[in-house]
mmCIF file of N, CA, C and O in Angstrom:
data_model
loop_
_atom_site.group_PDB
_atom_site.id
_atom_site.type_symbol
_atom_site.label_atom_id
_atom_site.label_comp_id
_atom_site.label_asym_id
_atom_site.label_seq_id
_atom_site.Cartn_x
_atom_site.Cartn_y
_atom_site.Cartn_z
ATOM 1 N N MET A 1 -28.699 33.880 25.907
ATOM 2 C CA MET A 1 -28.308 32.723 26.713
ATOM 3 C C MET A 1 -28.188 31.492 25.814
ATOM 4 O O MET A 1 -27.277 30.722 25.947
ATOM 5 N N ARG A 2 -29.152 31.310 24.912
ATOM 6 C CA ARG A 2 -29.147 30.120 24.067
ATOM 7 C C ARG A 2 -27.999 30.159 23.052
ATOM 8 O O ARG A 2 -27.476 29.121 22.661
ATOM 9 N N GLY A 3 -27.591 31.328 22.626
ATOM 10 C CA GLY A 3 -26.495 31.454 21.665
ATOM 11 C C GLY A 3 -25.187 30.907 22.203
ATOM 12 O O GLY A 3 -24.396 30.341 21.477
ATOM 13 N N GLY A 4 -24.961 31.044 23.500
ATOM 14 C CA GLY A 4 -23.738 30.525 24.116
ATOM 15 C C GLY A 4 -23.676 29.010 24.077
ATOM 16 O O GLY A 4 -22.632 28.420 23.858
ATOM 17 N N ALA A 5 -24.826 28.365 24.297
ATOM 18 C CA ALA A 5 -24.867 26.910 24.257
ATOM 19 C C ALA A 5 -24.619 26.397 22.845
ATOM 20 O O ALA A 5 -23.944 25.392 22.635
ATOM 21 N N MET A 6 -25.163 27.102 21.867
ATOM 22 C CA MET A 6 -24.963 26.688 20.477
ATOM 23 C C MET A 6 -23.506 26.866 20.065
ATOM 24 O O MET A 6 -22.958 26.068 19.314
ATOM 25 N N THR A 7 -22.865 27.927 20.559
ATOM 26 C CA THR A 7 -21.460 28.150 20.246
ATOM 27 C C THR A 7 -20.602 27.037 20.837
ATOM 28 O O THR A 7 -19.692 26.532 20.180
ATOM 29 N N GLY A 8 -20.910 26.635 22.057
ATOM 30 C CA GLY A 8 -20.169 25.539 22.683
ATOM 31 C C GLY A 8 -20.353 24.239 21.927
ATOM 32 O O GLY A 8 -19.393 23.486 21.712
ATOM 33 N N LEU A 9 -21.573 23.971 21.497
ATOM 34 C CA LEU A 9 -21.841 22.761 20.737
ATOM 35 C C LEU A 9 -21.115 22.787 19.398
ATOM 36 O O LEU A 9 -20.555 21.777 18.965
ATOM 37 N N SER A 10 -21.091 23.952 18.770
ATOM 38 C CA SER A 10 -20.384 24.088 17.493
ATOM 39 C C SER A 10 -18.896 23.831 17.674
ATOM 40 O O SER A 10 -18.259 23.194 16.832
ATOM 41 N N LEU A 11 -18.338 24.324 18.763
ATOM 42 C CA LEU A 11 -16.921 24.087 19.030
ATOM 43 C C LEU A 11 -16.638 22.605 19.238
ATOM 44 O O LEU A 11 -15.616 22.086 18.772
ATOM 45 N N VAL A 12 -17.518 21.915 19.931
ATOM 46 C CA VAL A 12 -17.348 20.476 20.150
ATOM 47 C C VAL A 12 -17.408 19.729 18.826
ATOM 48 O O VAL A 12 -16.591 18.851 18.546
ATOM 49 N N ILE A 13 -18.372 20.101 17.986
ATOM 50 C CA ILE A 13 -18.509 19.436 16.687
ATOM 51 C C ILE A 13 -17.289 19.708 15.815
ATOM 52 O O ILE A 13 -16.724 18.783 15.208
ATOM 53 N N CYS A 14 -16.844 20.954 15.758
ATOM 54 C CA CYS A 14 -15.658 21.291 14.957
ATOM 55 C C CYS A 14 -14.418 20.588 15.501
ATOM 56 O O CYS A 14 -13.564 20.135 14.732
ATOM 57 N N GLY A 15 -14.305 20.484 16.799
ATOM 58 C CA GLY A 15 -13.175 19.776 17.400
ATOM 59 C C GLY A 15 -13.178 18.298 17.040
ATOM 60 O O GLY A 15 -12.139 17.721 16.711
ATOM 61 N N ALA A 16 -14.361 17.689 17.081
ATOM 62 C CA ALA A 16 -14.473 16.271 16.730
ATOM 63 C C ALA A 16 -14.116 16.043 15.259
ATOM 64 O O ALA A 16 -13.428 15.076 14.922
ATOM 65 N N ILE A 17 -14.577 16.943 14.399
ATOM 66 C CA ILE A 17 -14.249 16.829 12.977
ATOM 67 C C ILE A 17 -12.744 16.995 12.772
ATOM 68 O O ILE A 17 -12.120 16.252 12.004
ATOM 69 N N GLY A 18 -12.146 17.945 13.466
ATOM 70 C CA GLY A 18 -10.701 18.169 13.357
ATOM 71 C C GLY A 18 -9.896 16.968 13.810
ATOM 72 O O GLY A 18 -8.947 16.554 13.146
ATOM 73 N N VAL A 19 -10.280 16.388 14.937
ATOM 74 C CA VAL A 19 -9.580 15.201 15.443
ATOM 75 C C VAL A 19 -9.754 14.034 14.475
ATOM 76 O O VAL A 19 -8.809 13.288 14.204
ATOM 77 N N GLY A 20 -10.949 13.883 13.923
ATOM 78 C CA GLY A 20 -11.178 12.810 12.952
ATOM 79 C C GLY A 20 -10.330 12.982 11.705
ATOM 80 O O GLY A 20 -9.763 12.013 11.188
ATOM 81 N N CYS A 21 -10.207 14.199 11.227
ATOM 82 C CA CYS A 21 -9.368 14.461 10.046
ATOM 83 C C CYS A 21 -7.905 14.162 10.334
ATOM 84 O O CYS A 21 -7.204 13.566 9.511
ATOM 85 N N LEU A 22 -7.438 14.577 11.513
ATOM 86 C CA LEU A 22 -6.053 14.284 11.878
ATOM 87 C C LEU A 22 -5.812 12.782 11.997
ATOM 88 O O LEU A 22 -4.766 12.274 11.585
ATOM 89 N N ALA A 23 -6.776 12.054 12.533
ATOM 90 C CA ALA A 23 -6.635 10.602 12.644
ATOM 91 C C ALA A 23 -6.578 9.951 11.268
ATOM 92 O O ALA A 23 -5.770 9.045 11.032
ATOM 93 N N MET A 24 -7.415 10.420 10.341
ATOM 94 C CA MET A 24 -7.391 9.874 8.987
ATOM 95 C C MET A 24 -6.064 10.164 8.292
ATOM 96 O O MET A 24 -5.493 9.301 7.620
ATOM 97 N N LEU A 25 -5.553 11.383 8.458
ATOM 98 C CA LEU A 25 -4.257 11.724 7.866
ATOM 99 C C LEU A 25 -3.148 10.852 8.442
ATOM 100 O O LEU A 25 -2.269 10.394 7.713
ATOM 101 N N PHE A 26 -3.191 10.610 9.742
ATOM 102 C CA PHE A 26 -2.186 9.750 10.375
ATOM 103 C C PHE A 26 -2.259 8.328 9.825
ATOM 104 O O PHE A 26 -1.232 7.719 9.506
ATOM 105 N N LEU A 27 -3.478 7.790 9.704
ATOM 106 C CA LEU A 27 -3.623 6.431 9.180
ATOM 107 C C LEU A 27 -3.143 6.331 7.738
ATOM 108 O O LEU A 27 -2.475 5.363 7.365
ATOM 109 N N LEU A 28 -3.473 7.320 6.919
ATOM 110 C CA LEU A 28 -3.008 7.302 5.531
ATOM 111 C C LEU A 28 -1.488 7.385 5.469
ATOM 112 O O LEU A 28 -0.852 6.700 4.664
ATOM 113 N N HIS A 29 -0.901 8.194 6.316
ATOM 114 C CA HIS A 29 0.557 8.306 6.361
ATOM 115 C C HIS A 29 1.182 6.976 6.757
ATOM 116 O O HIS A 29 2.167 6.532 6.158
ATOM 117 N N GLU A 30 0.626 6.327 7.762
ATOM 118 C CA GLU A 30 1.162 5.047 8.215
ATOM 119 C C GLU A 30 1.003 3.963 7.150
ATOM 120 O O GLU A 30 1.891 3.146 6.951
ATOM 121 N N LEU A 31 -0.133 3.932 6.472
ATOM 122 C CA LEU A 31 -0.332 2.933 5.427
ATOM 123 C C LEU A 31 0.624 3.147 4.266
ATOM 124 O O LEU A 31 1.134 2.196 3.684
ATOM 125 N N LYS A 32 0.882 4.413 3.939
ATOM 126 C CA LYS A 32 1.784 4.717 2.824
ATOM 127 C C LYS A 32 3.212 4.298 3.156
ATOM 128 O O LYS A 32 3.943 3.840 2.283
ATOM 129 N N ASN A 33 3.603 4.398 4.415
ATOM 130 C CA ASN A 33 4.979 4.106 4.819
ATOM 131 C C ASN A 33 5.139 2.721 5.427
ATOM 132 O O ASN A 33 6.182 2.428 5.997
ATOM 133 N N ALA A 34 4.132 1.890 5.317
ATOM 134 C CA ALA A 34 4.208 0.556 5.915
ATOM 135 C C ALA A 34 5.219 -0.304 5.159
ATOM 136 O O ALA A 34 5.277 -0.274 3.933
ATOM 137 N N PRO A 35 6.026 -1.071 5.877
ATOM 138 C CA PRO A 35 6.983 -1.965 5.195
ATOM 139 C C PRO A 35 6.270 -3.207 4.668
ATOM 140 O O PRO A 35 5.688 -3.966 5.430
ATOM 141 N N TYR A 36 6.277 -3.358 3.373
ATOM 142 C CA TYR A 36 5.585 -4.495 2.764
ATOM 143 C C TYR A 36 6.517 -5.651 2.458
ATOM 144 O O TYR A 36 6.076 -6.709 2.065
ATOM 145 N N ASP A 37 7.818 -5.467 2.602
ATOM 146 C CA ASP A 37 8.759 -6.516 2.209
ATOM 147 C C ASP A 37 9.260 -7.341 3.382
ATOM 148 O O ASP A 37 10.319 -7.924 3.325
ATOM 149 N N ASP A 38 8.493 -7.398 4.464
ATOM 150 C CA ASP A 38 8.898 -8.184 5.630
ATOM 151 C C ASP A 38 8.454 -9.636 5.539
ATOM 152 O O ASP A 38 8.763 -10.427 6.411
ATOM 153 N N GLY A 39 7.720 -10.007 4.503
ATOM 154 C CA GLY A 39 7.204 -11.365 4.381
ATOM 155 C C GLY A 39 8.279 -12.352 3.977
ATOM 156 O O GLY A 39 9.397 -11.999 3.604
ATOM 157 N N LEU A 40 7.948 -13.610 4.070
ATOM 158 C CA LEU A 40 8.866 -14.667 3.673
ATOM 159 C C LEU A 40 8.922 -14.791 2.152
ATOM 160 O O LEU A 40 7.964 -14.470 1.458
ATOM 161 N N GLU A 41 10.030 -15.289 1.672
ATOM 162 C CA GLU A 41 10.159 -15.586 0.249
ATOM 163 C C GLU A 41 9.271 -16.794 -0.081
ATOM 164 O O GLU A 41 9.003 -17.620 0.789
ATOM 165 N N PRO A 42 8.829 -16.932 -1.323
ATOM 166 C CA PRO A 42 7.965 -18.074 -1.679
ATOM 167 C C PRO A 42 8.601 -19.424 -1.359
ATOM 168 O O PRO A 42 7.919 -20.348 -0.915
ATOM 169 N N GLU A 43 9.920 -19.551 -1.544
ATOM 170 C CA GLU A 43 10.585 -20.823 -1.241
ATOM 171 C C GLU A 43 10.526 -21.128 0.254
ATOM 172 O O GLU A 43 10.344 -22.267 0.663
ATOM 173 N N GLN A 44 10.671 -20.072 1.076
ATOM 174 C CA GLN A 44 10.594 -20.259 2.520
ATOM 175 C C GLN A 44 9.181 -20.646 2.942
ATOM 176 O O GLN A 44 9.009 -21.467 3.848
ATOM 177 N N VAL A 45 8.184 -20.097 2.298
ATOM 178 C CA VAL A 45 6.796 -20.431 2.629
ATOM 179 C C VAL A 45 6.533 -21.896 2.326
ATOM 180 O O VAL A 45 5.951 -22.619 3.139
ATOM 181 N N VAL A 46 6.969 -22.355 1.156
ATOM 182 C CA VAL A 46 6.776 -23.764 0.782
ATOM 183 C C VAL A 46 7.515 -24.664 1.755
ATOM 184 O O VAL A 46 6.990 -25.694 2.193
ATOM 185 N N SER A 47 8.730 -24.278 2.134
ATOM 186 C CA SER A 47 9.503 -25.077 3.089
ATOM 187 C C SER A 47 8.785 -25.175 4.426
ATOM 188 O O SER A 47 8.700 -26.260 5.016
ATOM 189 N N GLU A 48 8.262 -24.055 4.912
ATOM 190 C CA GLU A 48 7.538 -24.063 6.181
ATOM 191 C C GLU A 48 6.273 -24.918 6.091
ATOM 192 O O GLU A 48 5.946 -25.652 7.019
ATOM 193 N N LEU A 49 5.563 -24.833 4.970
ATOM 194 C CA LEU A 49 4.360 -25.651 4.799
ATOM 195 C C LEU A 49 4.697 -27.133 4.799
ATOM 196 O O LEU A 49 3.979 -27.947 5.383
ATOM 197 N N GLU A 50 5.790 -27.495 4.153
ATOM 198 C CA GLU A 50 6.208 -28.904 4.135
ATOM 199 C C GLU A 50 6.543 -29.384 5.547
ATOM 200 O O GLU A 50 6.180 -30.492 5.930
ATOM 201 N N LYS A 51 7.230 -28.575 6.305
ATOM 202 C CA LYS A 51 7.564 -28.944 7.689
ATOM 203 C C LYS A 51 6.295 -29.163 8.507
ATOM 204 O O LYS A 51 6.189 -30.141 9.249
ATOM 205 N N GLN A 52 5.332 -28.232 8.372
ATOM 206 C CA GLN A 52 4.087 -28.367 9.118
ATOM 207 C C GLN A 52 3.306 -29.603 8.676
ATOM 208 O O GLN A 52 2.763 -30.331 9.499
ATOM 209 N N ARG A 53 3.281 -29.829 7.380
ATOM 210 C CA ARG A 53 2.550 -30.988 6.858
ATOM 211 C C ARG A 53 3.147 -32.292 7.386
ATOM 212 O O ARG A 53 2.426 -33.192 7.813
ATOM 213 N N LEU A 54 4.474 -32.384 7.367
ATOM 214 C CA LEU A 54 5.127 -33.587 7.868
ATOM 215 C C LEU A 54 4.913 -33.766 9.359
ATOM 216 O O LEU A 54 4.731 -34.886 9.837
ATOM 217 N N ARG A 55 4.921 -32.673 10.104
ATOM 218 C CA ARG A 55 4.719 -32.765 11.544
ATOM 219 C C ARG A 55 3.325 -33.282 11.854
ATOM 220 O O ARG A 55 3.137 -34.182 12.682
ATOM 221 N N TYR A 56 2.291 -32.733 11.196
ATOM 222 C CA TYR A 56 0.928 -33.165 11.474
ATOM 223 C C TYR A 56 0.643 -34.539 10.886
ATOM 224 O O TYR A 56 -0.166 -35.273 11.414
ATOM 225 N N ARG A 57 1.318 -34.875 9.808
ATOM 226 C CA ARG A 57 1.108 -36.201 9.230
ATOM 227 C C ARG A 57 1.652 -37.277 10.144
ATOM 228 O O ARG A 57 1.103 -38.374 10.236
ATOM 229 N N SER A 58 2.759 -36.964 10.846
ATOM 230 C CA SER A 58 3.347 -37.962 11.748
ATOM 231 C C SER A 58 2.476 -38.194 12.984
ATOM 232 O O SER A 58 2.612 -39.197 13.659
ATOM 233 N N LEU A 59 1.581 -37.267 13.298
ATOM 234 C CA LEU A 59 0.686 -37.429 14.435
ATOM 235 C C LEU A 59 -0.451 -38.402 14.153
ATOM 236 O O LEU A 59 -1.049 -38.945 15.071
ATOM 237 N N ASP A 60 -0.763 -38.620 12.876
ATOM 238 C CA ASP A 60 -1.889 -39.505 12.509
ATOM 239 C C ASP A 60 -1.606 -40.941 12.779
ATOM 240 O O ASP A 60 -0.679 -41.535 12.724
#
């Protein structure tokens, strides 16, 4: 009787480990294929900062 309960528990543990491994593989795949070139160019960043600075400076 007790062997059946241990088998069920082992299956739950193995299932949890399997799902965790699949989740890690998915995350690694997504990180590897993430688009990194969607950011602004440095000139655009400086331009945006200047606009924000002027806007907040005019509020003072």
